[in-house]
Amino acid sequence: MRRLRCSWSSLKPLIIVCTPLALLPLPLVIRKKEAECAYILILMAVYWMTEVIPLSVTALLPSLLFPLFGIMKSSQVASVYFKEFHLLLLGVICLATSIEKWGLHRRIALRLVTGFGVNPGMLMLGFMVGCAFLSMWLSNTSTVAMVMPIVEAVIQQVLNASEQASKDHKGALNGISNPSLQFEDIEAQYDQSEKIKSIEAGITEPVQTAPEPEEPETVKPPPLYNGKYRTCEDHMMCKGLSLCIAYSSSIGGLTTLSGTSTNLIFAEYIYQYYPECTIINFGNWFVLCLPICIIMLILSWIFLHWMYLGSNFRASLCYRQQSEKEKHTAKVLQDQYNSLGPISLQEIITMIIFILMAILWFTRNPGFMPGWSSLFPEALRYGLLISFAHYQQFLALITWKDFQACMPWEISLLVGGGFALAEGTKISGLSTWVAELLTPLGSLPPLATVTIACLIVTSITEVASNAATMTIFLPILAPLAEAIGVNPLYMLIPTALCVSFSFLLPVSNPPNAIVFTYGHLTSMDMVKAGLGVNIIGVLTVLLALTTWGTPLLNLDTYPDWAPVVNGTGV
C-alpha cells in the first residue's frame, strides 16, 4: 500500500503537466469555440476524477481559461460562480451546525435506534433508519461522523459481553447452530433443558447431583478470531453494522433537495437552464424520492442481513426474551442517551427552527397549489430562507467560528465551477454539437439509454467526487435528452440519484472512508457488499422512473420549457 501511494504521488505531477499538453491538438487543430470548450471540459474532468490538484482549484480553471480562449468574458464567468444554490447551502449548513453543536442529532439517533430493538437485525435496521433520517437534513459525512462513535460503543459492549459469556459458560455456547452473532434464542432450541435455560439466563452454576472433578488449570481459552473478535459471527456483526451506517447515510440524502450537494447542483442546473420548468420543487422531489429511500433501505437491510447475520429473519423480526448480549447492548444505548441529560433550551429552539424550515421548504412551491414564494419577488425567496436560518446566530445558538468550521467552502467553489462550465458549453455551442453527435442514440429505447447513463455515472462516481461527476455529466446528458426527443428530466433525475451510489470502495466517498478507519472492514468487504447495494439502487431508481415518477413529473411527454431539437415523446 505504501508503494502504491508513493508511485501515485510521483504520477501526480506527470498528470498535471501531460494532460493539457496531450489535449492541445484539440483547440490548435480544429480552431473552433466548441473544440476550445471541449479542451477545458476534458481537462477539468481528468483533474476532477484523478484529484491530482484540489477540486476547488480545478473549479477555478474556467475563470482563467474561458477569457483566455475568448469563450466568455471575465465578468460573465464571475457572475455564474455564485447562485441561489449557495444561499440555500448556507442556510442548510447553519441549521446543521446548530444541530451538531447542541447534540440534537445524538438524541434523535439514539431514540430511533432504541425504538427498533437491540437484537442484531433490528439494531442494524434502527441505525439505518436513524442515519437515513438525519442525512435528509445533514450531510452524509456529518451523519456518519456523529453516529459511528455510538455504533462503535455498542460493538465494544457486544464484544465484551461475548468475552464474558465465553469465560462464564466455558464453551457451552459453542455448539449453537446458526450463532448469527450469538444473539439467537437458546431457549427456543433447548426449551426442554433447564440446565441450558439457566446458563442463558446468566446462572453459571448448574445443578449437580454428584461432585465432579475440577477442570485442570492447563485448559486455555479458545484463541481470538482475527486478533480481536471472539468468533467469526462477532466479526460479521461488526462488518454489517459498519456498512449499514455508511450506506444508509447516502441513501437518506436522496430524499430531499437539500440532502446532498448533487441534488442541489441538479436543481440549480434546472432552474438556470430551464427557467420555465417549475415542476422541480421540494415537495415533488420528496414525493418522488421518499419511496425510493424506503425501498432501498428495506432491500439493503435484507441484503446486508443475509450477508452478515444469516438468513434467519424470523429471529430478528419476532419478539423474544432478550439474551445477555442484548441486555448489554440495551444498557449501553440507554447509558448513551442518559448521558445527554434533559433536553436543553437550545435543543428545543433548534428543533423548532428545524421543523419550521422543513415546513417552509415544503410549502415554498408545492406544485399542486401556489406556495408562499409567489408572494415575494424571485430574488427574495431564498433570501428569506437564509435569513431565517441565520436567525440561529442571533439566538446565540451558533457563532461565526462554528459556522466556518462546518461550511464546505470547497463544495461551493466546485459547484460554481460547474455552473461556469455548463454556461461555457452553452455559449460556445459545445452542447449543441454534443446533441447532434448523440442523435443516433434515439434509435435505442429511452429506458435503455437512461440505464446506460445510470450505469456510467454509478461507475465513475466510485473513483471521482460525486459533485464533480454530476457537474461533468449535466452539460452532456441534457443535450442528449433534447437530441433524442426525451423529456430532459427523464434523463437527468435518474442520473442525479445514481451519482450518489458510491458504495464500492473506501475512497468512493467520505462516509465509506470514515467507517473503514474503524478497522472492522477490508476493501474487499466493501466491494462485495457495495456491488449488491449499487444494483439495488439502480433498479429502484429505474422502477420509480417507470411507475410513480412518470405521472408525478409528466415524464412521458416532451415539455414546452425545453428546446425542440428532434422528435418528442418518451
Coordinates of C-alpha atoms in Angstrom, one line a residue:
M1 CA 0.0 0.0 0.0
R2 CA 2.8 2.4 0.8
R3 CA 4.5 1.6 -2.5
L4 CA 1.2 2.4 -4.3
R5 CA 0.9 5.7 -2.5
C6 CA 4.5 6.6 -3.4
S7 CA 4.0 5.7 -7.0
W8 CA 0.7 7.7 -7.2
S9 CA 2.4 10.7 -5.7
S10 CA 5.1 10.6 -8.3
L11 CA 2.5 10.3 -11.1
K12 CA 0.5 13.3 -10.0
P13 CA 2.9 16.0 -11.4
L14 CA 3.1 13.9 -14.6
I15 CA -0.7 14.0 -15.0
I16 CA -0.9 17.7 -14.2
V17 CA 1.7 18.6 -16.9
C18 CA 1.0 16.0 -19.6
T19 CA -2.8 16.2 -19.7
P20 CA -3.1 19.8 -21.0
L21 CA -0.2 19.1 -23.4
A22 CA -1.8 15.9 -24.8
L23 CA -5.1 17.7 -25.3
L24 CA -3.6 20.8 -27.1
P25 CA -4.2 19.5 -30.6
L26 CA -7.9 19.8 -30.0
P27 CA -8.0 23.6 -29.9
L28 CA -4.9 24.1 -32.1
V29 CA -6.0 21.9 -35.0
I30 CA -9.8 22.4 -35.0
R31 CA -9.8 26.1 -34.0
K32 CA -13.4 26.4 -33.1
K33 CA -15.1 27.5 -29.9
E34 CA -16.6 24.1 -29.5
A35 CA -13.2 22.5 -29.6
E36 CA -11.7 25.0 -27.2
C37 CA -14.6 24.4 -24.7
A38 CA -14.2 20.7 -25.1
Y39 CA -10.5 21.1 -24.3
I40 CA -11.4 22.8 -21.0
L41 CA -14.1 20.3 -20.2
I42 CA -11.9 17.2 -20.7
L43 CA -9.0 18.8 -18.8
M44 CA -11.3 19.6 -15.8
A45 CA -12.8 16.1 -16.0
V46 CA -9.4 14.5 -15.8
Y47 CA -8.3 16.7 -12.9
W48 CA -11.6 16.2 -11.1
M49 CA -11.6 12.4 -11.4
T50 CA -7.9 11.9 -10.5
E51 CA -7.9 14.8 -7.9
V52 CA -4.3 15.5 -8.7
I53 CA -5.0 19.0 -7.6
P54 CA -7.7 20.1 -5.1
L55 CA -11.2 20.0 -6.5
S56 CA -11.8 23.7 -5.7
V57 CA -8.6 24.7 -7.6
T58 CA -9.8 22.8 -10.7
A59 CA -13.2 24.5 -10.4
L60 CA -11.4 27.9 -10.8
L61 CA -10.0 26.9 -14.2
P62 CA -13.0 28.4 -16.2
S63 CA -12.3 31.8 -14.7
L64 CA -8.8 31.7 -16.3
L65 CA -9.3 29.7 -19.5
F66 CA -12.7 30.9 -20.7
P67 CA -11.5 34.5 -21.0
L68 CA -8.2 33.3 -22.4
F69 CA -9.9 31.4 -25.3
G70 CA -12.5 34.1 -25.8
I71 CA -15.4 31.9 -24.9
M72 CA -16.8 34.2 -22.1
K73 CA -15.7 37.5 -20.6
S74 CA -14.3 37.6 -17.1
S75 CA -17.4 39.4 -15.8
Q76 CA -19.7 36.7 -17.3
V77 CA -17.7 33.9 -15.7
A78 CA -17.5 35.6 -12.3
S79 CA -21.3 36.1 -12.2
V80 CA -22.1 32.4 -12.5
Y81 CA -19.9 31.4 -9.6
F82 CA -22.4 32.5 -7.1
K83 CA -26.0 31.4 -7.4
E84 CA -29.1 30.8 -5.3
F85 CA -27.7 27.4 -4.6
H86 CA -25.1 29.0 -2.4
L87 CA -27.7 30.8 -0.3
L88 CA -29.6 27.6 0.2
L89 CA -26.4 25.8 1.1
L90 CA -25.6 28.5 3.7
G91 CA -29.0 28.0 5.3
V92 CA -28.6 24.2 5.4
I93 CA -25.2 24.5 7.0
C94 CA -26.4 27.0 9.6
L95 CA -29.1 24.5 10.6
A96 CA -26.8 21.5 10.6
T97 CA -24.2 23.4 12.7
S98 CA -26.7 24.1 15.4
I99 CA -28.0 20.5 15.4
E100 CA -24.4 19.2 15.8
K101 CA -23.3 21.7 18.4
W102 CA -26.2 21.0 20.8
G103 CA -26.3 17.3 20.3
L104 CA -29.8 17.1 18.9
H105 CA -28.6 14.5 16.3
R106 CA -27.5 12.1 19.0
R107 CA -30.8 12.4 20.8
I108 CA -32.7 11.7 17.7
A109 CA -30.5 8.8 16.6
L110 CA -30.5 7.1 20.0
R111 CA -34.2 7.4 20.3
L112 CA -34.8 5.9 16.9
V113 CA -32.4 3.0 17.5
T114 CA -33.8 2.0 20.9
G115 CA -37.3 2.1 19.4
F116 CA -36.5 -0.7 17.0
G117 CA -34.9 -3.1 19.4
V118 CA -31.4 -4.4 20.2
N119 CA -31.2 -7.8 18.6
P120 CA -28.6 -7.7 15.8
G121 CA -31.1 -7.5 12.9
M122 CA -33.2 -4.8 14.4
L123 CA -30.2 -3.0 15.7
M124 CA -28.9 -2.7 12.2
L125 CA -32.3 -1.6 10.9
G126 CA -32.6 1.0 13.7
F127 CA -29.2 2.5 12.9
M128 CA -30.1 2.6 9.2
V129 CA -33.4 4.4 9.7
G130 CA -31.7 6.8 12.2
C131 CA -28.9 7.6 9.7
A132 CA -31.2 8.0 6.8
F133 CA -33.4 10.4 8.7
L134 CA -30.5 12.6 9.8
S135 CA -28.9 12.6 6.4
M136 CA -32.1 14.0 4.9
W137 CA -31.2 17.3 6.6
L138 CA -27.5 17.0 7.3
S139 CA -24.6 16.0 5.1
N140 CA -23.9 12.2 4.9
T141 CA -20.4 12.8 6.1
S142 CA -21.6 14.6 9.2
T143 CA -24.2 11.9 9.9
V144 CA -21.7 9.1 9.8
A145 CA -19.1 11.0 11.8
M146 CA -21.7 11.6 14.5
V147 CA -23.4 8.2 14.6
M148 CA -20.3 5.9 14.1
P149 CA -18.9 6.5 17.6
I150 CA -22.3 5.3 19.0
V151 CA -22.1 2.2 16.9
E152 CA -18.5 1.6 18.0
A153 CA -19.5 1.8 21.6
V154 CA -22.3 -0.7 21.0
I155 CA -19.8 -3.0 19.2
Q156 CA -17.3 -2.9 22.1
Q157 CA -20.0 -3.7 24.6
V158 CA -21.1 -6.7 22.5
L159 CA -17.6 -7.9 22.1
N160 CA -17.0 -7.6 25.9
A161 CA -20.2 -9.4 26.5
S162 CA -19.1 -12.2 24.2
E163 CA -15.8 -12.5 26.0
Q164 CA -17.5 -12.6 29.4
A165 CA -20.0 -15.2 28.2
S166 CA -17.2 -17.3 26.8
K167 CA -15.4 -17.2 30.2
D168 CA -18.6 -18.0 32.2
H169 CA -20.1 -20.6 30.1
K170 CA -16.8 -22.4 29.4
G171 CA -17.7 -23.2 25.8
A172 CA -21.3 -24.1 26.4
L173 CA -22.5 -21.8 23.7
N174 CA -20.0 -23.0 21.1
G175 CA -22.4 -25.7 19.8
I176 CA -25.3 -23.3 19.0
S177 CA -26.4 -23.8 15.4
N178 CA -26.6 -20.6 13.3
P179 CA -24.9 -18.5 16.0
S180 CA -25.8 -15.4 14.0
L181 CA -23.7 -13.3 16.3
Q182 CA -24.9 -15.5 19.3
F183 CA -28.0 -13.4 19.6
E184 CA -30.2 -16.4 18.9
D185 CA -32.8 -17.5 21.4
I186 CA -31.3 -20.6 23.0
E187 CA -34.5 -21.3 25.0
A188 CA -36.3 -21.9 21.7
Q189 CA -33.8 -24.5 20.7
Y190 CA -33.5 -26.2 24.1
D191 CA -36.8 -25.5 25.7
Q192 CA -36.7 -28.8 27.5
S193 CA -33.3 -28.3 29.1
E194 CA -33.4 -26.5 32.4
K195 CA -29.7 -26.5 32.5
I196 CA -29.2 -24.6 29.3
K197 CA -32.0 -22.2 30.3
S198 CA -30.2 -21.4 33.5
I199 CA -27.0 -20.9 31.6
E200 CA -28.6 -18.5 29.1
A201 CA -30.2 -16.5 31.9
G202 CA -26.7 -16.0 33.4
I203 CA -26.7 -18.7 36.1
T204 CA -23.3 -20.1 35.8
E205 CA -23.6 -22.8 38.5
P206 CA -25.6 -25.6 37.1
V207 CA -27.3 -28.0 39.5
Q208 CA -25.2 -31.1 40.1
T209 CA -26.2 -34.3 41.8
A210 CA -22.7 -35.5 42.4
P211 CA -19.4 -33.9 42.8
E212 CA -17.4 -33.7 39.6
P213 CA -13.6 -33.5 39.3
E214 CA -12.3 -30.0 38.7
E215 CA -11.1 -29.0 35.3
P216 CA -7.3 -28.9 35.0
E217 CA -5.9 -25.4 35.2
T218 CA -4.0 -26.1 31.9
V219 CA -7.2 -25.7 29.8
K220 CA -6.7 -22.5 27.8
P221 CA -9.5 -20.3 26.4
P222 CA -10.0 -20.5 22.6
P223 CA -7.8 -18.1 20.6
L224 CA -9.3 -14.9 19.4
Y225 CA -10.7 -14.8 15.9
N226 CA -8.8 -12.4 13.7
G227 CA -6.9 -10.9 16.6
K228 CA -9.7 -9.1 18.5
Y229 CA -13.1 -11.0 17.9
R230 CA -14.2 -14.0 19.9
T231 CA -15.9 -15.6 16.9
C232 CA -16.4 -15.2 13.2
E233 CA -20.0 -14.3 13.9
D234 CA -19.0 -11.3 16.1
H235 CA -16.7 -10.1 13.3
M236 CA -19.5 -10.4 10.8
M237 CA -21.8 -8.4 13.0
C238 CA -19.2 -5.6 13.2
K239 CA -18.9 -5.5 9.5
G240 CA -22.7 -5.4 9.0
L241 CA -23.2 -2.6 11.5
S242 CA -20.4 -0.5 10.0
L243 CA -21.6 -0.9 6.4
C244 CA -25.2 -0.1 7.2
I245 CA -24.1 3.2 8.6
A246 CA -22.2 4.2 5.5
Y247 CA -24.8 3.1 3.1
S248 CA -27.9 4.4 4.8
S249 CA -26.4 7.9 5.2
S250 CA -26.0 8.1 1.4
I251 CA -29.5 6.6 0.8
G252 CA -31.3 9.0 3.1
G253 CA -29.7 12.1 1.5
L254 CA -31.6 11.3 -1.8
T255 CA -34.9 12.1 -0.2
T256 CA -34.7 15.9 0.0
L257 CA -33.3 18.5 -2.4
S258 CA -31.0 19.8 0.4
G259 CA -29.9 16.3 1.4
T260 CA -26.9 16.1 -0.9
S261 CA -24.8 18.5 -2.8
T262 CA -25.6 16.6 -6.1
N263 CA -29.3 17.2 -5.6
L264 CA -28.7 20.9 -5.1
I265 CA -26.5 21.0 -8.2
F266 CA -29.2 19.3 -10.2
A267 CA -31.9 21.6 -9.0
E268 CA -29.9 24.7 -9.7
Y269 CA -29.0 23.5 -13.1
I270 CA -32.7 23.0 -13.9
Y271 CA -33.6 26.5 -12.6
Q272 CA -30.7 28.1 -14.5
Y273 CA -31.0 26.4 -17.9
Y274 CA -34.7 25.6 -18.0
P275 CA -36.1 28.6 -16.2
E276 CA -39.7 27.9 -17.2
C277 CA -39.5 24.4 -15.6
T278 CA -41.4 24.8 -12.3
I279 CA -42.1 21.1 -11.6
I280 CA -38.8 20.5 -9.7
N281 CA -39.5 21.7 -6.1
F282 CA -39.0 20.4 -2.6
G283 CA -42.5 18.8 -2.4
N284 CA -42.4 16.9 -5.7
W285 CA -38.8 15.7 -5.1
F286 CA -39.8 14.4 -1.6
V287 CA -42.8 12.5 -3.0
L288 CA -40.7 11.0 -5.8
C289 CA -37.7 10.0 -3.6
L290 CA -39.2 9.0 -0.3
P291 CA -40.5 5.7 -1.7
I292 CA -37.0 5.2 -3.3
C293 CA -35.4 5.7 0.0
I294 CA -37.7 3.3 1.8
I295 CA -37.4 0.6 -0.8
M296 CA -33.6 0.9 -0.9
L297 CA -33.4 0.8 2.9
I298 CA -35.5 -2.3 3.2
L299 CA -33.8 -4.2 0.4
S300 CA -30.3 -3.1 1.6
W301 CA -31.2 -4.2 5.1
I302 CA -32.3 -7.6 3.8
F303 CA -29.1 -7.9 1.7
L304 CA -26.8 -6.9 4.5
H305 CA -28.7 -9.1 7.0
W306 CA -28.3 -12.1 4.6
M307 CA -24.6 -11.4 4.1
Y308 CA -23.5 -10.8 7.7
L309 CA -26.3 -12.1 10.0
G310 CA -27.6 -15.1 8.1
S311 CA -31.0 -15.8 6.5
N312 CA -32.9 -16.3 9.8
F313 CA -35.0 -13.1 9.5
R314 CA -37.6 -14.5 11.9
A315 CA -35.2 -14.3 14.8
S316 CA -34.7 -10.5 14.1
L317 CA -38.4 -9.7 13.5
C318 CA -40.2 -11.7 16.1
Y319 CA -40.3 -10.7 19.7
R320 CA -38.5 -12.8 22.2
Q321 CA -36.8 -12.6 25.6
Q322 CA -33.5 -10.7 25.5
S323 CA -30.2 -12.6 25.8
E324 CA -27.3 -11.4 27.9
K325 CA -25.7 -9.7 24.9
E326 CA -28.9 -7.9 24.0
K327 CA -29.2 -6.7 27.6
H328 CA -25.6 -5.3 27.5
T329 CA -26.4 -3.6 24.2
A330 CA -29.7 -2.1 25.6
K331 CA -27.8 -0.8 28.6
V332 CA -25.1 0.9 26.7
L333 CA -27.6 2.6 24.4
Q334 CA -29.6 3.7 27.4
D335 CA -26.4 5.0 29.1
Q336 CA -25.5 6.9 26.0
Y337 CA -29.0 8.5 26.0
N338 CA -28.9 9.3 29.7
S339 CA -25.5 11.0 29.3
L340 CA -27.2 13.6 27.2
G341 CA -29.2 14.8 30.2
P342 CA -32.5 16.5 30.0
I343 CA -33.3 18.3 26.7
S344 CA -31.9 21.8 26.8
L345 CA -33.5 25.1 25.7
Q346 CA -31.0 25.3 22.8
E347 CA -32.1 21.9 21.5
I348 CA -35.8 22.9 21.8
I349 CA -35.2 26.1 19.8
T350 CA -33.1 24.2 17.2
M351 CA -35.9 21.7 16.8
I352 CA -38.5 24.4 16.3
I353 CA -36.3 26.1 13.7
F354 CA -35.7 22.7 12.1
I355 CA -39.5 22.0 11.8
L356 CA -40.3 25.5 10.6
M357 CA -37.7 25.3 7.9
A358 CA -38.9 21.9 6.7
I359 CA -42.5 23.3 6.5
L360 CA -41.2 26.4 4.6
W361 CA -39.3 24.1 2.2
F362 CA -42.4 22.0 1.5
T363 CA -44.8 25.0 1.1
R364 CA -42.5 27.2 -0.9
N365 CA -43.8 25.8 -4.2
P366 CA -45.7 22.6 -3.6
G367 CA -46.7 22.2 -7.2
F368 CA -50.4 21.4 -6.8
M369 CA -51.1 24.9 -5.4
P370 CA -49.4 28.3 -5.2
G371 CA -46.8 28.4 -2.5
W372 CA -45.6 31.3 -0.3
S373 CA -42.8 32.0 -2.8
S374 CA -45.4 33.5 -5.2
L375 CA -45.9 36.3 -2.6
F376 CA -42.3 37.6 -2.9
P377 CA -40.0 38.5 -5.8
E378 CA -37.7 35.8 -7.1
A379 CA -34.6 37.4 -5.5
L380 CA -36.1 37.3 -2.0
R381 CA -37.3 33.7 -2.0
Y382 CA -34.1 32.1 -1.0
G383 CA -33.0 35.2 0.9
L384 CA -35.9 34.6 3.3
L385 CA -34.8 31.1 4.0
I386 CA -31.2 32.1 4.6
S387 CA -32.2 34.9 6.9
F388 CA -34.5 32.5 8.8
A389 CA -31.6 30.1 9.2
H390 CA -29.2 32.8 10.2
Y391 CA -31.6 33.8 12.9
Q392 CA -30.0 31.0 14.9
Q393 CA -26.9 33.2 15.3
F394 CA -28.9 36.0 16.9
L395 CA -30.3 33.4 19.3
A396 CA -26.8 32.6 20.3
L397 CA -27.2 29.0 19.1
I398 CA -24.1 29.1 16.9
T399 CA -21.2 31.5 16.3
W400 CA -19.4 32.5 13.1
K401 CA -16.5 30.3 14.1
D402 CA -18.9 27.3 14.5
F403 CA -20.3 28.0 11.1
Q404 CA -16.9 28.4 9.4
A405 CA -15.8 25.0 10.8
C406 CA -18.8 23.3 9.2
M407 CA -19.1 25.2 5.9
P408 CA -17.8 23.2 2.9
W409 CA -16.2 26.0 1.0
E410 CA -14.6 23.6 -1.4
I411 CA -18.1 22.4 -2.5
S412 CA -19.2 26.0 -3.0
L413 CA -16.3 26.6 -5.4
L414 CA -16.8 23.2 -7.1
V415 CA -20.4 23.9 -7.8
G416 CA -19.6 27.4 -9.0
G417 CA -17.0 26.0 -11.4
G418 CA -19.6 23.5 -12.6
F419 CA -22.1 26.3 -13.4
A420 CA -19.4 28.2 -15.2
L421 CA -18.5 25.1 -17.2
A422 CA -22.2 24.5 -18.1
E423 CA -22.6 28.1 -19.2
G424 CA -19.5 27.9 -21.3
T425 CA -20.7 24.7 -23.1
K426 CA -23.9 26.5 -23.9
I427 CA -22.4 29.8 -25.2
S428 CA -19.6 28.1 -27.2
G429 CA -22.1 25.7 -28.9
L430 CA -20.5 22.6 -27.5
S431 CA -23.8 21.4 -26.0
T432 CA -25.5 21.7 -29.5
W433 CA -22.6 19.8 -31.1
V434 CA -22.9 17.1 -28.5
A435 CA -26.6 16.9 -29.1
E436 CA -26.1 16.4 -32.8
L437 CA -23.4 13.8 -32.2
L438 CA -25.6 11.8 -29.9
T439 CA -28.7 11.9 -32.1
P440 CA -28.2 8.3 -33.3
L441 CA -28.9 7.1 -29.7
G442 CA -32.5 8.0 -30.4
S443 CA -32.8 4.6 -32.1
L444 CA -32.5 2.9 -28.7
P445 CA -35.4 2.7 -26.3
P446 CA -35.3 5.7 -24.0
L447 CA -35.2 3.4 -20.9
A448 CA -32.1 1.6 -22.3
T449 CA -30.4 5.0 -22.8
V450 CA -31.2 6.0 -19.3
T451 CA -30.0 2.7 -17.9
I452 CA -26.7 3.1 -19.7
A453 CA -26.3 6.6 -18.4
C454 CA -27.1 5.5 -14.8
L455 CA -24.5 2.6 -15.0
I456 CA -21.8 5.0 -16.4
V457 CA -22.2 7.7 -13.7
T458 CA -22.5 5.0 -11.0
S459 CA -19.2 3.5 -12.1
I460 CA -17.4 6.8 -12.4
T461 CA -18.6 8.2 -9.1
E462 CA -16.8 5.3 -7.4
V463 CA -13.5 6.8 -8.3
A464 CA -14.4 10.5 -8.5
S465 CA -16.2 13.0 -6.4
N466 CA -20.0 12.8 -6.5
A467 CA -20.3 16.5 -7.0
A468 CA -17.6 16.6 -9.7
T469 CA -19.2 13.7 -11.6
M470 CA -22.6 15.4 -11.5
T471 CA -21.0 18.6 -12.7
I472 CA -19.3 16.9 -15.6
F473 CA -22.4 15.0 -16.9
L474 CA -25.1 17.6 -16.6
P475 CA -23.9 19.5 -19.7
I476 CA -23.7 16.2 -21.6
L477 CA -26.9 14.4 -20.7
A478 CA -29.2 17.4 -21.0
P479 CA -28.3 17.9 -24.7
L480 CA -28.6 14.1 -25.2
A481 CA -32.1 14.1 -23.9
E482 CA -33.0 17.0 -26.2
A483 CA -31.4 15.3 -29.2
I484 CA -33.3 12.1 -28.8
G485 CA -36.6 13.9 -28.1
V486 CA -36.9 12.8 -24.4
N487 CA -38.0 14.9 -21.5
P488 CA -34.7 16.2 -20.0
L489 CA -36.0 15.3 -16.5
Y490 CA -36.4 11.7 -17.7
M491 CA -32.6 11.6 -18.3
L492 CA -31.3 13.9 -15.6
I493 CA -33.3 12.7 -12.5
P494 CA -32.1 9.1 -12.5
T495 CA -28.5 10.1 -13.1
A496 CA -28.7 12.7 -10.4
L497 CA -29.8 10.0 -8.0
C498 CA -27.4 7.3 -9.2
V499 CA -24.4 9.6 -8.8
S500 CA -24.9 9.2 -5.1
F501 CA -24.4 5.4 -5.3
S502 CA -20.7 5.3 -4.5
F503 CA -20.7 2.3 -2.2
L504 CA -17.9 0.1 -3.6
L505 CA -14.6 1.5 -2.2
P506 CA -13.3 3.2 1.0
V507 CA -12.2 6.1 -1.1
S508 CA -15.5 6.4 -3.0
N509 CA -16.9 9.0 -0.6
P510 CA -16.2 10.3 2.9
P511 CA -18.8 8.1 4.8
N512 CA -17.1 4.9 3.4
A513 CA -13.7 6.2 4.5
I514 CA -14.9 7.0 8.0
V515 CA -16.3 3.6 8.7
F516 CA -13.3 1.9 7.1
T517 CA -10.9 3.7 9.6
Y518 CA -12.6 1.8 12.5
G519 CA -10.8 -1.4 11.4
H520 CA -13.7 -3.8 11.1
L521 CA -13.7 -3.9 7.2
T522 CA -11.4 -4.7 4.4
S523 CA -11.7 -3.2 0.9
M524 CA -13.0 -6.5 -0.5
D525 CA -15.8 -6.5 2.2
M526 CA -16.9 -3.1 0.9
V527 CA -16.7 -4.2 -2.8
K528 CA -18.8 -7.3 -2.3
A529 CA -21.5 -5.5 -0.2
G530 CA -21.4 -2.3 -2.2
L531 CA -21.9 -4.1 -5.5
G532 CA -25.2 -5.5 -4.3
V533 CA -26.4 -2.2 -2.9
N534 CA -25.4 -0.5 -6.1
I535 CA -27.6 -2.9 -8.1
I536 CA -30.4 -2.4 -5.6
G537 CA -30.1 1.4 -6.0
V538 CA -30.1 1.5 -9.8
L539 CA -33.0 -0.9 -10.1
T540 CA -35.0 1.0 -7.6
V541 CA -34.4 4.3 -9.4
L542 CA -35.5 2.8 -12.7
L543 CA -38.6 1.3 -11.0
A544 CA -39.5 4.8 -9.7
L545 CA -38.8 6.3 -13.1
T546 CA -41.2 3.9 -14.9
T547 CA -44.0 3.9 -12.3
W548 CA -44.9 6.7 -9.9
G549 CA -42.3 9.2 -11.3
T550 CA -43.8 9.4 -14.8
P551 CA -47.3 10.7 -13.8
L552 CA -45.9 12.8 -11.0
L553 CA -43.5 14.8 -13.2
N554 CA -45.1 14.3 -16.6
L555 CA -42.0 12.4 -17.9
D556 CA -43.8 10.8 -20.8
T557 CA -44.2 14.0 -22.8
Y558 CA -41.7 16.4 -24.2
P559 CA -42.2 19.7 -22.2
D560 CA -42.8 23.1 -23.6
W561 CA -40.0 24.5 -21.5
A562 CA -37.3 22.5 -23.3
P563 CA -35.9 23.5 -26.7
V564 CA -37.1 21.3 -29.6
V565 CA -34.2 19.6 -31.4
N566 CA -35.8 16.4 -32.6
G567 CA -38.9 14.4 -32.2
T568 CA -40.7 14.4 -28.9
G569 CA -42.1 11.8 -26.6
V570 CA -40.6 9.1 -24.5

